[in-house]
PDB file of C-alpha atoms in Angstrom:
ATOM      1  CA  UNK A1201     124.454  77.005  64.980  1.00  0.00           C
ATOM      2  CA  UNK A1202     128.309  77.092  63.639  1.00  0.00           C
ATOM      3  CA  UNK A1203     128.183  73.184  65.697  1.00  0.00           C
ATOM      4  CA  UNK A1204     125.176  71.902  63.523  1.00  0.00           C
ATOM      5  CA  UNK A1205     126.702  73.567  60.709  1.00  0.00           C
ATOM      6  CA  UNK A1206     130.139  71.505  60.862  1.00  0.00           C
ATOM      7  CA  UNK A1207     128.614  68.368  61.535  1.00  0.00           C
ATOM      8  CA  UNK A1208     126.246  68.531  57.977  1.00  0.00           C
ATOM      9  CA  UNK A1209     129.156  69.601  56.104  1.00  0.00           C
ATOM     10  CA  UNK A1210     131.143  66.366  58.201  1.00  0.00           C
ATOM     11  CA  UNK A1211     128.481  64.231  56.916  1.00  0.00           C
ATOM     12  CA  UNK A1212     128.429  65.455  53.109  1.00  0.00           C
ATOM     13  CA  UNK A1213     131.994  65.117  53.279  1.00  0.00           C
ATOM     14  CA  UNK A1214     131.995  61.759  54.452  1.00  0.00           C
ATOM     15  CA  UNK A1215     129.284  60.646  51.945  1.00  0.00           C
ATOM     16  CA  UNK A1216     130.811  61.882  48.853  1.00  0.00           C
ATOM     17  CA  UNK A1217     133.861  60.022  50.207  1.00  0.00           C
ATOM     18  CA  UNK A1218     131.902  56.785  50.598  1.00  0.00           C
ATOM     19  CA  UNK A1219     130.260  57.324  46.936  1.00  0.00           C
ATOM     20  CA  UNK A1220     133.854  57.794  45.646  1.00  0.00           C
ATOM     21  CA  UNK A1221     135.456  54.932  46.872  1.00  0.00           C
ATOM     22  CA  UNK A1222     132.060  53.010  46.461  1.00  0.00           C
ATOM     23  CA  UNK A1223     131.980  53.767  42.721  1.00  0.00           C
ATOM     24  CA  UNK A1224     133.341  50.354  41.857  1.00  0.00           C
ATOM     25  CA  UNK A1225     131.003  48.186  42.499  1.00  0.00           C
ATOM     26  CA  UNK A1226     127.808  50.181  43.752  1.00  0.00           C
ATOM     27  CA  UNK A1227     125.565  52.367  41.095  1.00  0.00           C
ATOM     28  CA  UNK A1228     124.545  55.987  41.303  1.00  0.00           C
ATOM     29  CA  UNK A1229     120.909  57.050  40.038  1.00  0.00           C
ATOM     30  CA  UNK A1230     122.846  59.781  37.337  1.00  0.00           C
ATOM     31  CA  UNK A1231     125.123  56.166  36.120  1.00  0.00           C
ATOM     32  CA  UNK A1232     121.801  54.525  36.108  1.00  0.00           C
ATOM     33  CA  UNK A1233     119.738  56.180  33.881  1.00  0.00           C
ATOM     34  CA  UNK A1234     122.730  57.221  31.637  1.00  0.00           C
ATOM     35  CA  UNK A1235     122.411  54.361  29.770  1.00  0.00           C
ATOM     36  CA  UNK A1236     120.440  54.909  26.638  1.00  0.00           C
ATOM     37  CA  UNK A1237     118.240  52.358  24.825  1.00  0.00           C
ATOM     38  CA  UNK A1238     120.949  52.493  22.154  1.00  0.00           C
ATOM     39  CA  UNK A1239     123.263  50.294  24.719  1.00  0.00           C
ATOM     40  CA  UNK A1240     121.956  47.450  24.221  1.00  0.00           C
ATOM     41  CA  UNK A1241     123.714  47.281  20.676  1.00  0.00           C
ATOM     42  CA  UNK A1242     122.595  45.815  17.159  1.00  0.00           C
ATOM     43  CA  UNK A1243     121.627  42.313  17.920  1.00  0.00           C
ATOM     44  CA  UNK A1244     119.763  43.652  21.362  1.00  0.00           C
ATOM     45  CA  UNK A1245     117.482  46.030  18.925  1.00  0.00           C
ATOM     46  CA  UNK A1246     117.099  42.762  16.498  1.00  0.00           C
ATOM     47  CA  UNK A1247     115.273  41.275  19.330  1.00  0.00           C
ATOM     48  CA  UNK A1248     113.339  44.176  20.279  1.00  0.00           C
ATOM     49  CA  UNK A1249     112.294  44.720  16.404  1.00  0.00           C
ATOM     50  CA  UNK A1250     111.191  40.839  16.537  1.00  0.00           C
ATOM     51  CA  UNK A1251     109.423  41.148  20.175  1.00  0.00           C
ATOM     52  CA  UNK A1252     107.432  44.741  18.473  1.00  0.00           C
ATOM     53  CA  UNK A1253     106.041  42.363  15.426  1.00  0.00           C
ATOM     54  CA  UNK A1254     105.051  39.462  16.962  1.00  0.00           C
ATOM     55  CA  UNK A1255     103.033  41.979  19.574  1.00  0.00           C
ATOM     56  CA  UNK A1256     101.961  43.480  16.911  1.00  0.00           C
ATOM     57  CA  UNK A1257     100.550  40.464  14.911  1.00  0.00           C
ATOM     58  CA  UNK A1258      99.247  39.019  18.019  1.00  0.00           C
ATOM     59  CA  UNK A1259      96.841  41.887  18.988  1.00  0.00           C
ATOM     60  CA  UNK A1260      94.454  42.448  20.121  1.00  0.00           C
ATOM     61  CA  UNK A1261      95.624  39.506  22.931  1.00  0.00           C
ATOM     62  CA  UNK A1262      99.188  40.713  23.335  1.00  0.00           C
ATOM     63  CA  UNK A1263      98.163  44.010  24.910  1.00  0.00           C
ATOM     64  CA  UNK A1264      97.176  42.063  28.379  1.00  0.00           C
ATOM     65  CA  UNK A1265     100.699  40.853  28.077  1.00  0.00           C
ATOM     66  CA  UNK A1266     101.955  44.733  27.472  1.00  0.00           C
ATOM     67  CA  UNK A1267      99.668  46.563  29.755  1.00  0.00           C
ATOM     68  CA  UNK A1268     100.974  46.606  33.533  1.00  0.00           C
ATOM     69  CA  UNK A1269      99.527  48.967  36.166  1.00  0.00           C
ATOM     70  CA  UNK A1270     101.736  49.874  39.256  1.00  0.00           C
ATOM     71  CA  UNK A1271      99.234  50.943  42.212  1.00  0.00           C
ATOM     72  CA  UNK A1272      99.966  54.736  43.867  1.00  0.00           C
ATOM     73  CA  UNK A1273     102.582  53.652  46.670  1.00  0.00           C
ATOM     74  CA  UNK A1274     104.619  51.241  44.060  1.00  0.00           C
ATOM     75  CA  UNK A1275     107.071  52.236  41.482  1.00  0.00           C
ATOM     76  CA  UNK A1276     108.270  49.392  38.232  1.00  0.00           C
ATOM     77  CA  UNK A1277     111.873  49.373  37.263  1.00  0.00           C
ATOM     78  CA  UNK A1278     111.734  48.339  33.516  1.00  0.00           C
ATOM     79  CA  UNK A1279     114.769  45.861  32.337  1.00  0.00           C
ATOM     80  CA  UNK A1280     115.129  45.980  28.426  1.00  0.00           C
ATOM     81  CA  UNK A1281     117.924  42.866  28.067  1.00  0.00           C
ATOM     82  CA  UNK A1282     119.184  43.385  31.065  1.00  0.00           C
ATOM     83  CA  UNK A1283     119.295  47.214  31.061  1.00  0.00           C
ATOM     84  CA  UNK A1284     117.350  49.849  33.117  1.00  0.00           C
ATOM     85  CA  UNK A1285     115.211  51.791  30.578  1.00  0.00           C
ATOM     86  CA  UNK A1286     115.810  55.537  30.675  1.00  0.00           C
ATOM     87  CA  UNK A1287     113.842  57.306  32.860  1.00  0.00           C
ATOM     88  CA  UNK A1288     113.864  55.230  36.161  1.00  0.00           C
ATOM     89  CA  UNK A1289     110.760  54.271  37.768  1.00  0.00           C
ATOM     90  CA  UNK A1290     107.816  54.478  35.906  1.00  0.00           C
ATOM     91  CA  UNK A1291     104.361  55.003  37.831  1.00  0.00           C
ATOM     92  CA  UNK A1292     102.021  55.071  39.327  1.00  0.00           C
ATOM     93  CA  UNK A1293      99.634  54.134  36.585  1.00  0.00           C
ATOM     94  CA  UNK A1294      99.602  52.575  33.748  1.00  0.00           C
ATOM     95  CA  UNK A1295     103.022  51.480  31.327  1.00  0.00           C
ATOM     96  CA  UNK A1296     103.736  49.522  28.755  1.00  0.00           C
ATOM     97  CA  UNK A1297     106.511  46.746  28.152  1.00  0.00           C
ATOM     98  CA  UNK A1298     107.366  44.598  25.259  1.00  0.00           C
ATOM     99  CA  UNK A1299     107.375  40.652  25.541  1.00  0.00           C
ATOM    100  CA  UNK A1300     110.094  38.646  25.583  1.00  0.00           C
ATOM    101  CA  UNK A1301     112.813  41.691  25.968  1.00  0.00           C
ATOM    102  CA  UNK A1302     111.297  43.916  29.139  1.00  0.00           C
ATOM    103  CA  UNK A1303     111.036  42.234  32.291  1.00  0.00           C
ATOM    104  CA  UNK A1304     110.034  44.523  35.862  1.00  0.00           C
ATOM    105  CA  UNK A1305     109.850  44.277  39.288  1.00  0.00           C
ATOM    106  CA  UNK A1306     107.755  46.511  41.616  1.00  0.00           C
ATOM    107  CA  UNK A1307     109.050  48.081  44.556  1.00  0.00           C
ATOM    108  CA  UNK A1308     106.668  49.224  47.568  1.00  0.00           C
ATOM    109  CA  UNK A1309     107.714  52.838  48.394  1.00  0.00           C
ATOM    110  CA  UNK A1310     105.641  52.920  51.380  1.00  0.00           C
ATOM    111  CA  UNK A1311     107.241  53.134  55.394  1.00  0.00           C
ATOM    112  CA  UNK A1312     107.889  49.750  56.388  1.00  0.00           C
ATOM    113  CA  UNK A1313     108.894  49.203  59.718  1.00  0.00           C
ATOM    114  CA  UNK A1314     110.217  46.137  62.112  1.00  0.00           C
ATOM    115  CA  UNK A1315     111.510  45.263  64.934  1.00  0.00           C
ATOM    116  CA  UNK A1316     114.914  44.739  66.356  1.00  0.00           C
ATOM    117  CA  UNK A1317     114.997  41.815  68.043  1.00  0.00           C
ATOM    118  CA  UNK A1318     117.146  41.394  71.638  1.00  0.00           C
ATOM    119  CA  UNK A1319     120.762  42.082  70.979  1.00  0.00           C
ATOM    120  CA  UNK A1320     122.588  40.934  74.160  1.00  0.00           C
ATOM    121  CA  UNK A1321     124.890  44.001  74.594  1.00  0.00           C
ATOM    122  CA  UNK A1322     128.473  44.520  76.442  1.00  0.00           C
ATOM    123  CA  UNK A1323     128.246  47.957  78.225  1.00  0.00           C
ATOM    124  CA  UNK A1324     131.440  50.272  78.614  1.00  0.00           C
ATOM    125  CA  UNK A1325     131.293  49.795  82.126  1.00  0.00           C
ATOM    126  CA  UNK A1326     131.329  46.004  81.425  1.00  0.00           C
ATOM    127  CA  UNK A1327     127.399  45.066  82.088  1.00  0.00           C
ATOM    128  CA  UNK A1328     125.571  42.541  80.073  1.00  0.00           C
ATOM    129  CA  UNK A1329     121.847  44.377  78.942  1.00  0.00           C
ATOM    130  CA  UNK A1330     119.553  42.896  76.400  1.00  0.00           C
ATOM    131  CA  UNK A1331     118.416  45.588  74.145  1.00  0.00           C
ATOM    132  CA  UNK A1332     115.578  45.599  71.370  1.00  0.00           C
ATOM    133  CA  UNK A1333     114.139  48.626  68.998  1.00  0.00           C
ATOM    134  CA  UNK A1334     111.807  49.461  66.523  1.00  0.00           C
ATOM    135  CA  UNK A1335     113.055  50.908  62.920  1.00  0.00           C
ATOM    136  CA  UNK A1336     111.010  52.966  60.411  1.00  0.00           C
ATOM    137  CA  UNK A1337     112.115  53.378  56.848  1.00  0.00           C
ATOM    138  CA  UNK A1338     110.930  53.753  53.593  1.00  0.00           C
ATOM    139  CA  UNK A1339     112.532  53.342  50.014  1.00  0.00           C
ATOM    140  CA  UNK A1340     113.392  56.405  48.674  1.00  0.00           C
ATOM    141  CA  UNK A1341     114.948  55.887  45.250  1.00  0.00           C
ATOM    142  CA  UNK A1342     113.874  52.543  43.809  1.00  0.00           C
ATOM    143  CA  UNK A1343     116.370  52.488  41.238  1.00  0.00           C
ATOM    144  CA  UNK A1344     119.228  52.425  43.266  1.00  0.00           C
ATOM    145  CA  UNK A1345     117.474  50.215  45.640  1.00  0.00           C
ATOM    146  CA  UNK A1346     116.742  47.664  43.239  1.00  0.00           C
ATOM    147  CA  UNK A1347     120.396  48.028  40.990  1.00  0.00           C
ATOM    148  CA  UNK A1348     122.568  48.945  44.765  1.00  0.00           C
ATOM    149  CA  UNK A1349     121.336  45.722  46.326  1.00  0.00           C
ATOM    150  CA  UNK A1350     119.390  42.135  46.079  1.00  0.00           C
ATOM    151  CA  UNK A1351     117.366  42.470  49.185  1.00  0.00           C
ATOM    152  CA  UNK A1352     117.214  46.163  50.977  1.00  0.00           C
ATOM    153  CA  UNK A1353     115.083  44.979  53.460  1.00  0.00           C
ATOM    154  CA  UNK A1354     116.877  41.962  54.888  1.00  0.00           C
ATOM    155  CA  UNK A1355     119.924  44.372  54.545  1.00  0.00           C
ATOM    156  CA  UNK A1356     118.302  46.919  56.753  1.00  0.00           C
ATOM    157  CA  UNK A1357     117.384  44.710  59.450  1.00  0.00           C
ATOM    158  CA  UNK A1358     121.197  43.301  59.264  1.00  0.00           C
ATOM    159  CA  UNK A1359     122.707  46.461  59.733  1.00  0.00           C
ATOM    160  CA  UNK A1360     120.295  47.593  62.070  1.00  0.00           C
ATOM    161  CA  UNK A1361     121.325  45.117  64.724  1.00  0.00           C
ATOM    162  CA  UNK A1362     124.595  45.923  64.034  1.00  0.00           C
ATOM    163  CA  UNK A1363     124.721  49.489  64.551  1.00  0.00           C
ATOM    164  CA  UNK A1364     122.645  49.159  67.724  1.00  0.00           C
ATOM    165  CA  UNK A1365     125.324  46.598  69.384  1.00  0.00           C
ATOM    166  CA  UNK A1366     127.745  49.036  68.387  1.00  0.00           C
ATOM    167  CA  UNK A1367     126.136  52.232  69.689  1.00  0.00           C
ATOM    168  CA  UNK A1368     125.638  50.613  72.972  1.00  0.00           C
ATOM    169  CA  UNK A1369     128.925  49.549  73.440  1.00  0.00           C
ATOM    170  CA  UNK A1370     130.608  52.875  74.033  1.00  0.00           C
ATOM    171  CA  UNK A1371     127.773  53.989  76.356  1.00  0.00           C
ATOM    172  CA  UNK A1372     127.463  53.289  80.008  1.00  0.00           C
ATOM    173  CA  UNK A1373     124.315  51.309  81.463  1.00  0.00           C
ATOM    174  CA  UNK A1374     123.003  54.605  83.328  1.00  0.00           C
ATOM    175  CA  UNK A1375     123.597  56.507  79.793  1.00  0.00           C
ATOM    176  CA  UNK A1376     121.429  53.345  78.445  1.00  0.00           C
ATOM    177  CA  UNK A1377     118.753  54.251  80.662  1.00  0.00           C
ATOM    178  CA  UNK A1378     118.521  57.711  80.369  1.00  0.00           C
ATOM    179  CA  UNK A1379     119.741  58.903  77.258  1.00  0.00           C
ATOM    180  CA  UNK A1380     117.467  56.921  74.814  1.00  0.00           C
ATOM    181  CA  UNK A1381     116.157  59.531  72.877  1.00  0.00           C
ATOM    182  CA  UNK A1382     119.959  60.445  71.992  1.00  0.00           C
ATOM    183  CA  UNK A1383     120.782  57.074  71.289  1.00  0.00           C
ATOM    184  CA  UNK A1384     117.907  56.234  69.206  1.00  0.00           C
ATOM    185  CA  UNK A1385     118.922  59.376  67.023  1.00  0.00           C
ATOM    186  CA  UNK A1386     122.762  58.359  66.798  1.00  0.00           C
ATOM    187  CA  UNK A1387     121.492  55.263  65.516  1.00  0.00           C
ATOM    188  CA  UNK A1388     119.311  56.855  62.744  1.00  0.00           C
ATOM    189  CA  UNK A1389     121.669  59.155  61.644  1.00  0.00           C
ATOM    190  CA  UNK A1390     124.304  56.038  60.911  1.00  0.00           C
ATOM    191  CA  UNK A1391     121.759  53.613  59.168  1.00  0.00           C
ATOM    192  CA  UNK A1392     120.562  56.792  57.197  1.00  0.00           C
ATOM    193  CA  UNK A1393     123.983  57.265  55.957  1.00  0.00           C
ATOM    194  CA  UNK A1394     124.878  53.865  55.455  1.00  0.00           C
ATOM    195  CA  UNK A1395     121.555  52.997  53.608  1.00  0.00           C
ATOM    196  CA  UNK A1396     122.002  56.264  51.585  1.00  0.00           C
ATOM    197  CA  UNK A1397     123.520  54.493  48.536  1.00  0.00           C
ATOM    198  CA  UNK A1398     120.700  51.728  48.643  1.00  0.00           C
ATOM    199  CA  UNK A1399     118.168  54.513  47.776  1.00  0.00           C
ATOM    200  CA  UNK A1400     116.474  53.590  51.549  1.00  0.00           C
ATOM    201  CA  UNK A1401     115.613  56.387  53.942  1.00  0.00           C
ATOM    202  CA  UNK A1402     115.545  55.935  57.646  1.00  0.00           C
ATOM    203  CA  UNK A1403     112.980  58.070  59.315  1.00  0.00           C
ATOM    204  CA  UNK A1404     113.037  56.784  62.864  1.00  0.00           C
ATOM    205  CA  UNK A1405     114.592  54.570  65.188  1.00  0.00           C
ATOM    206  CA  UNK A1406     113.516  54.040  68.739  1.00  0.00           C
ATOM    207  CA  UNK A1407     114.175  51.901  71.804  1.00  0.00           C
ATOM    208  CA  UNK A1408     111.793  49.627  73.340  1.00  0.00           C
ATOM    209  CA  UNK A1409     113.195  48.040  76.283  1.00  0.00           C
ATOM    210  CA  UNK A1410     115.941  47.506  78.099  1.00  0.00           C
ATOM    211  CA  UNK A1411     116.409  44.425  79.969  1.00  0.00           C
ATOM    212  CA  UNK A1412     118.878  43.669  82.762  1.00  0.00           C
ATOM    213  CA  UNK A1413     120.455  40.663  84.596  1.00  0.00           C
ATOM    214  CA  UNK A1414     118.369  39.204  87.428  1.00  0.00           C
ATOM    215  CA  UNK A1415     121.078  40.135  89.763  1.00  0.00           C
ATOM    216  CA  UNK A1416     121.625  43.394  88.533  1.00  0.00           C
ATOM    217  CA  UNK A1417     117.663  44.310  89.001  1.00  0.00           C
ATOM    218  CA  UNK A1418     118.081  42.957  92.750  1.00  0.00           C
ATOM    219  CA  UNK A1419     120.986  44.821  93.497  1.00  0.00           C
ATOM    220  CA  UNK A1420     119.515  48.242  91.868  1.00  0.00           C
ATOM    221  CA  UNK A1421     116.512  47.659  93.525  1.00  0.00           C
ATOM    222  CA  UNK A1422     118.375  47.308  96.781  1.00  0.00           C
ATOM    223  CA  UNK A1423     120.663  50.573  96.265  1.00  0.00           C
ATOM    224  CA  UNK A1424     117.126  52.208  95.854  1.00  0.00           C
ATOM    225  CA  UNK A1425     115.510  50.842  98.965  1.00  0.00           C
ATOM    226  CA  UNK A1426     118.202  51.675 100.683  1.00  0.00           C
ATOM    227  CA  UNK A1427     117.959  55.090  99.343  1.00  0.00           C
ATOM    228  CA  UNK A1428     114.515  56.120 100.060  1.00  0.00           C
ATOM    229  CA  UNK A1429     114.701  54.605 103.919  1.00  0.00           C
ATOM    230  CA  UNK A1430     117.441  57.333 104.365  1.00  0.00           C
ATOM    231  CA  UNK A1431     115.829  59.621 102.484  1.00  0.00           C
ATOM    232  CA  UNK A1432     112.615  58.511 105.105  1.00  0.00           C
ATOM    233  CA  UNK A1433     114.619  58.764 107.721  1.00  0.00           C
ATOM    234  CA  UNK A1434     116.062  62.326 107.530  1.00  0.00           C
ATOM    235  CA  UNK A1435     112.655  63.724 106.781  1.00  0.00           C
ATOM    236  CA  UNK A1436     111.462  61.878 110.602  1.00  0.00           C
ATOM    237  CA  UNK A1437     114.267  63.590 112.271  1.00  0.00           C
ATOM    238  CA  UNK A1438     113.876  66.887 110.528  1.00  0.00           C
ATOM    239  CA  UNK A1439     109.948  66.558 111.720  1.00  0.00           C
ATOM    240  CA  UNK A1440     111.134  65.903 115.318  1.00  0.00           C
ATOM    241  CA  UNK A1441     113.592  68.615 115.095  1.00  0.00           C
ATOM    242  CA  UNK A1442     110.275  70.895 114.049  1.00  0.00           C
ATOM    243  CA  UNK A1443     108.532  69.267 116.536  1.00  0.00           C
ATOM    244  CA  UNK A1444     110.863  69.858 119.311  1.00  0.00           C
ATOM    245  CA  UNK A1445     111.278  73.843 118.099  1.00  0.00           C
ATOM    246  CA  UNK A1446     107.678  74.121 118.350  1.00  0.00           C
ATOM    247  CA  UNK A1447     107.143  72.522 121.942  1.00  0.00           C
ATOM    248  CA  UNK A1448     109.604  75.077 123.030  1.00  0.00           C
ATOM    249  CA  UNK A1449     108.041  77.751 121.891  1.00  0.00           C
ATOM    250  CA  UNK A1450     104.899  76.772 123.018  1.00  0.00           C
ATOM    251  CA  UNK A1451     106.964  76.273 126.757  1.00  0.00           C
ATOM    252  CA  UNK A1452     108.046  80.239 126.736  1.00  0.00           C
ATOM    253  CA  UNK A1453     104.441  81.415 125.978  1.00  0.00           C
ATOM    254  CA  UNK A1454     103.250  79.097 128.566  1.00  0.00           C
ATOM    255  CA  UNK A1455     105.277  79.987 130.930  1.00  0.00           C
ATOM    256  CA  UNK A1456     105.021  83.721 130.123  1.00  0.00           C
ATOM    257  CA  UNK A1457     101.196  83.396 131.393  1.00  0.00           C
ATOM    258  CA  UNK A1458      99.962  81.135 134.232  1.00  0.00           C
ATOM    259  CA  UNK A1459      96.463  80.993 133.104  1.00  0.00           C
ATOM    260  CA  UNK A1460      97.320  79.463 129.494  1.00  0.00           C
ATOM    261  CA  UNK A1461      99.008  76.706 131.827  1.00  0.00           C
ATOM    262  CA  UNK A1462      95.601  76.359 133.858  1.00  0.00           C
ATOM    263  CA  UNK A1463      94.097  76.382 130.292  1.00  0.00           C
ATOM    264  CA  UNK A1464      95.654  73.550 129.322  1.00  0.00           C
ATOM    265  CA  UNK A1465      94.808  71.812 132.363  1.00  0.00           C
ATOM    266  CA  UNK A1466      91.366  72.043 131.834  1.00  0.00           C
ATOM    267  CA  UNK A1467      91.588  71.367 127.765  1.00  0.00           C
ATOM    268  CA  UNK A1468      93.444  67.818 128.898  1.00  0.00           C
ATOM    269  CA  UNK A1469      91.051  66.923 131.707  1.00  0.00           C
ATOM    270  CA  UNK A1470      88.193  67.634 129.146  1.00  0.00           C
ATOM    271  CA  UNK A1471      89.822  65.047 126.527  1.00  0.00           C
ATOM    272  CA  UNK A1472      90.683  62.224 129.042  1.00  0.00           C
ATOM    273  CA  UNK A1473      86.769  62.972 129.831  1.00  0.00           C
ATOM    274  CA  UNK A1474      85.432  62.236 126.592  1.00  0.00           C
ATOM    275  CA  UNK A1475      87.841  59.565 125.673  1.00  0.00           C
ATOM    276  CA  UNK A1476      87.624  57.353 128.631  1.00  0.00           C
ATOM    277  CA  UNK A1477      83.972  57.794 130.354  1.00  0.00           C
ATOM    278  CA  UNK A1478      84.000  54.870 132.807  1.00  0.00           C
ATOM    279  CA  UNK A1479      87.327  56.828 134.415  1.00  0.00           C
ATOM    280  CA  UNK A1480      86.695  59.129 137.130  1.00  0.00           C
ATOM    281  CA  UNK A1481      89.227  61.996 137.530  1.00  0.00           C
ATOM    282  CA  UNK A1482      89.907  64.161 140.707  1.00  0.00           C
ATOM    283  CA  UNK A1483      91.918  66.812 139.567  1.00  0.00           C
ATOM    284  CA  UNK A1484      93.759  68.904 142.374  1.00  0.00           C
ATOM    285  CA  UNK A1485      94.542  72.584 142.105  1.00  0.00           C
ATOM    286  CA  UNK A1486      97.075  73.816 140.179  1.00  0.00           C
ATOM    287  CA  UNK A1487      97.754  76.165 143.718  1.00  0.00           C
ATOM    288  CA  UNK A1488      98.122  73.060 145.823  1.00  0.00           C
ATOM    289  CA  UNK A1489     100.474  71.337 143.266  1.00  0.00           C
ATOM    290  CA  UNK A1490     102.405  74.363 143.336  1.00  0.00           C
ATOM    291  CA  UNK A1491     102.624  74.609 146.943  1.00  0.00           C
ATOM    292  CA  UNK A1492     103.953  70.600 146.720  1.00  0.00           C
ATOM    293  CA  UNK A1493     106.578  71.845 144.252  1.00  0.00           C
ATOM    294  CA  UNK A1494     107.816  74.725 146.485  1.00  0.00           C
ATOM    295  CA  UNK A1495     108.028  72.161 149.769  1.00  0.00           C
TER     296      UNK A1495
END
């Protein structure tokens, strides 16, 4: 708990640093929609004045001009000569604008996601891999997304293959291969944080495939041939080993009672019997064989 703890206060730290030393040249949603109308100074409300009566003494057709509906997954960032009206987004629904002075542009708010294409990696351990991913995201603040940055999506996709050649770098090819989950949520945490001031939210990143040299493949496919003959060959000898115990065994009791030897006999002349018909068998006596052994 005290872990987790540290690293969200490491990463609020580290984001109000970024937004302080990003202040220059990157807007903030509070900066944004500080500007009043009253910005845009006398000549700017001139034109709107002029843009009101000519709407007005053009109705009833200049309300198809004025009338603009946003649908329920889109949001319309208003520009009144050049400035962000107060209030942000407007929609879903139905808004107004005035012609001439307001201009807008809709931005889809909805997960959008895309793939990573192959990014031909450098291991720590110094192996080539060919890695591609998937990346979900969504726009979270559309202001910022459309004042921050001329194309958030293109942007995304940029950094993504970025941060996934750099991620990969400092891990090894068997942490590649086995700790995907970990490195697919490294890599969402850093877009996430980088995309913060671009009003874009990364939900998920994940890991498709992993691709490996031709010679690599053999030689890993060699190491674990090689493995599983030994592995095969270990469990033969621990079955003769088993085998062997249970012979033995099977030895003492026999020779602990004649008759289970005389037993036997008869059990293995009965299955040479069945097996080979054709054959005919003479046994001799156990009595006479033992009488040859003794001689």
């Amino acid at each position: 708990m005290d872990t987790n703890a540290e690293d969200v206060a490491m990463k609020e730290s580290k984001r109000r640093e970024r937004q302080t030393g990003s202040s220059r040249y990157a807007f903030h949603d509070d900066e944004v929609l500080e500007n009043p109308e009253n910005g845009i100074g006398f000549c700017g409300w001139v034109l709107v004045l002029i843009s009101m009566v000519f709407m007005l003494a053009t109705l009833p057709l200049s309300i198809w001009m004025c009338i603009k509906i946003v649908k329920e997954y889109e949001r319309a960032i208003i520009f009144r000569l050049g400035r962000i009206l107060r209030g942000g987004a407007k929609g879903p629904g139905l808004f107004f604008i005035l012609p001439c002075t307001d201009s807008f542009i809709k931005v889809d708010m909805r997960t959008v996601t895309f793939d990573i294409p192959p990014q031909e990696v450098l291991t720590k351990d110094s192996v080539t891999v060919s890695v591609d991913g998937v990346v979900y995201y969504r726009v979270q603040n559309a202001t910022l997304a459309v004042a921050n940055i001329s194309n958030a999506d293109a942007a995304t996709r940029l950094l993504a293959q970025t941060t996934l050649r750099n991620v990969l770098g400092t891990k090894n090819l068997a942490e590649i291969l086995s700790d995907r989950e970990e490195i697919a949520h490294n890599m969402q945490s850093t877009l996430d944080d980088a995309t913060d001031d671009w009003g874009i939210k990364v939900e998920r990143v994940e890991i498709k495939d992993v691709k490996l040299p031709l010679q690599l493949q053999r030689a890993m496919a060699a190491e674990a041939e090689a493995t599983r003959e030994a592995r095969a060959k270990v469990i033969a000898a621990e079955g003769e080993m088993n085998a062997s115990r249970a012979l033995k065994e099977a030895s003492l009791v026999i020779a602990e009672s004649p008759s289970a030897l005389q037993l036997r006999y008869l059990q293995t002349l009965n299955t040479i019997a069945a097996e080979k018909n054709s054959t005919i068998i003479f046994p001799l006596p156990l009595e006479m064989m033992n009488g040859l052994i003794r001689k």
